[in-house]
Amino acid sequence: AGGRSGGKSMYVSRQDADDAGVMWRKSSYSYPEGECVEVAQPSGAQVLFDDSKVRKGRLVEVSTAAAVAFVTAVRRGDI
């Protein structure tokens, strides 16, 4: 199982993803200054998360199923 989408990611950094044309979206709960967690889905099986406060940080990559399970748990108030 695990949360990874399988195989080696081609997006190690935000710059890698941006260079590949990945489209990001941010939560409506983000601060006006732009600090937020941004999400992208470059493929049907892969979801990327990026913390905009850590511009040189690594991306978090999970499977779409893991991302859906996480959002569902948050909405239910489980986490």
XYZ file of C-alpha atoms in Angstrom:
79
model
C 0.000 0.000 0.000
C 1.831 3.124 1.200
C 1.219 6.629 0.008
C 3.646 6.837 -2.886
C 2.368 6.654 -6.420
C 4.967 4.034 -7.339
C 8.232 4.341 -9.170
C 10.633 7.237 -8.991
C 9.080 10.681 -9.070
C 10.045 13.007 -11.877
C 9.217 16.001 -9.649
C 11.830 16.318 -6.921
C 11.412 20.073 -6.472
C 8.813 22.734 -7.183
C 11.067 24.029 -9.956
C 11.052 20.585 -11.629
C 7.256 20.551 -11.536
C 6.947 24.164 -12.722
C 9.385 23.517 -15.576
C 7.191 20.574 -16.650
C 4.097 22.799 -16.747
C 2.386 21.358 -13.658
C -0.608 23.493 -12.664
C -0.966 24.245 -8.938
C -3.990 25.307 -6.908
C -4.177 26.641 -3.380
C -6.758 26.388 -0.673
C -9.346 29.109 -0.213
C -8.209 29.056 3.433
C -4.766 30.395 2.484
C -3.403 33.588 4.020
C -3.647 36.681 1.802
C 0.168 36.913 1.856
C 0.184 33.677 -0.134
C 1.537 31.292 2.503
C -0.268 28.031 1.908
C -0.099 24.424 0.946
C -0.523 24.067 -2.787
C -1.733 20.937 -4.561
C -1.179 19.631 -8.079
C -2.249 16.484 -9.901
C 0.100 16.023 -12.850
C -1.327 12.557 -13.554
C -4.388 10.555 -12.588
C -2.325 8.471 -10.164
C -0.179 11.149 -8.543
C -0.843 14.145 -6.277
C 1.848 16.643 -5.262
C 1.832 18.913 -2.205
C 4.056 21.961 -1.779
C 4.469 24.285 1.217
C 4.812 27.784 -0.215
C 6.735 28.994 2.854
C 9.576 26.580 2.043
C 10.406 27.510 -1.536
C 13.514 25.314 -1.732
C 11.859 22.353 0.022
C 11.023 19.002 -1.494
C 7.561 18.155 -2.744
C 5.417 15.546 -1.028
C 4.136 12.997 -3.525
C 1.296 10.583 -2.750
C -1.079 8.419 -4.726
C -4.460 9.875 -5.639
C -6.107 7.295 -3.344
C -3.970 8.436 -0.392
C -4.792 12.100 -1.088
C -8.531 11.347 -1.253
C -8.335 9.382 2.011
C -6.512 12.286 3.692
C -9.007 14.930 2.546
C -11.926 12.707 3.546
C -10.478 12.238 7.031
C -9.938 16.001 7.415
C -13.494 16.787 6.306
C -14.899 14.211 8.758
C -12.845 15.755 11.542
C -10.838 12.576 12.097
C -7.568 14.511 11.874
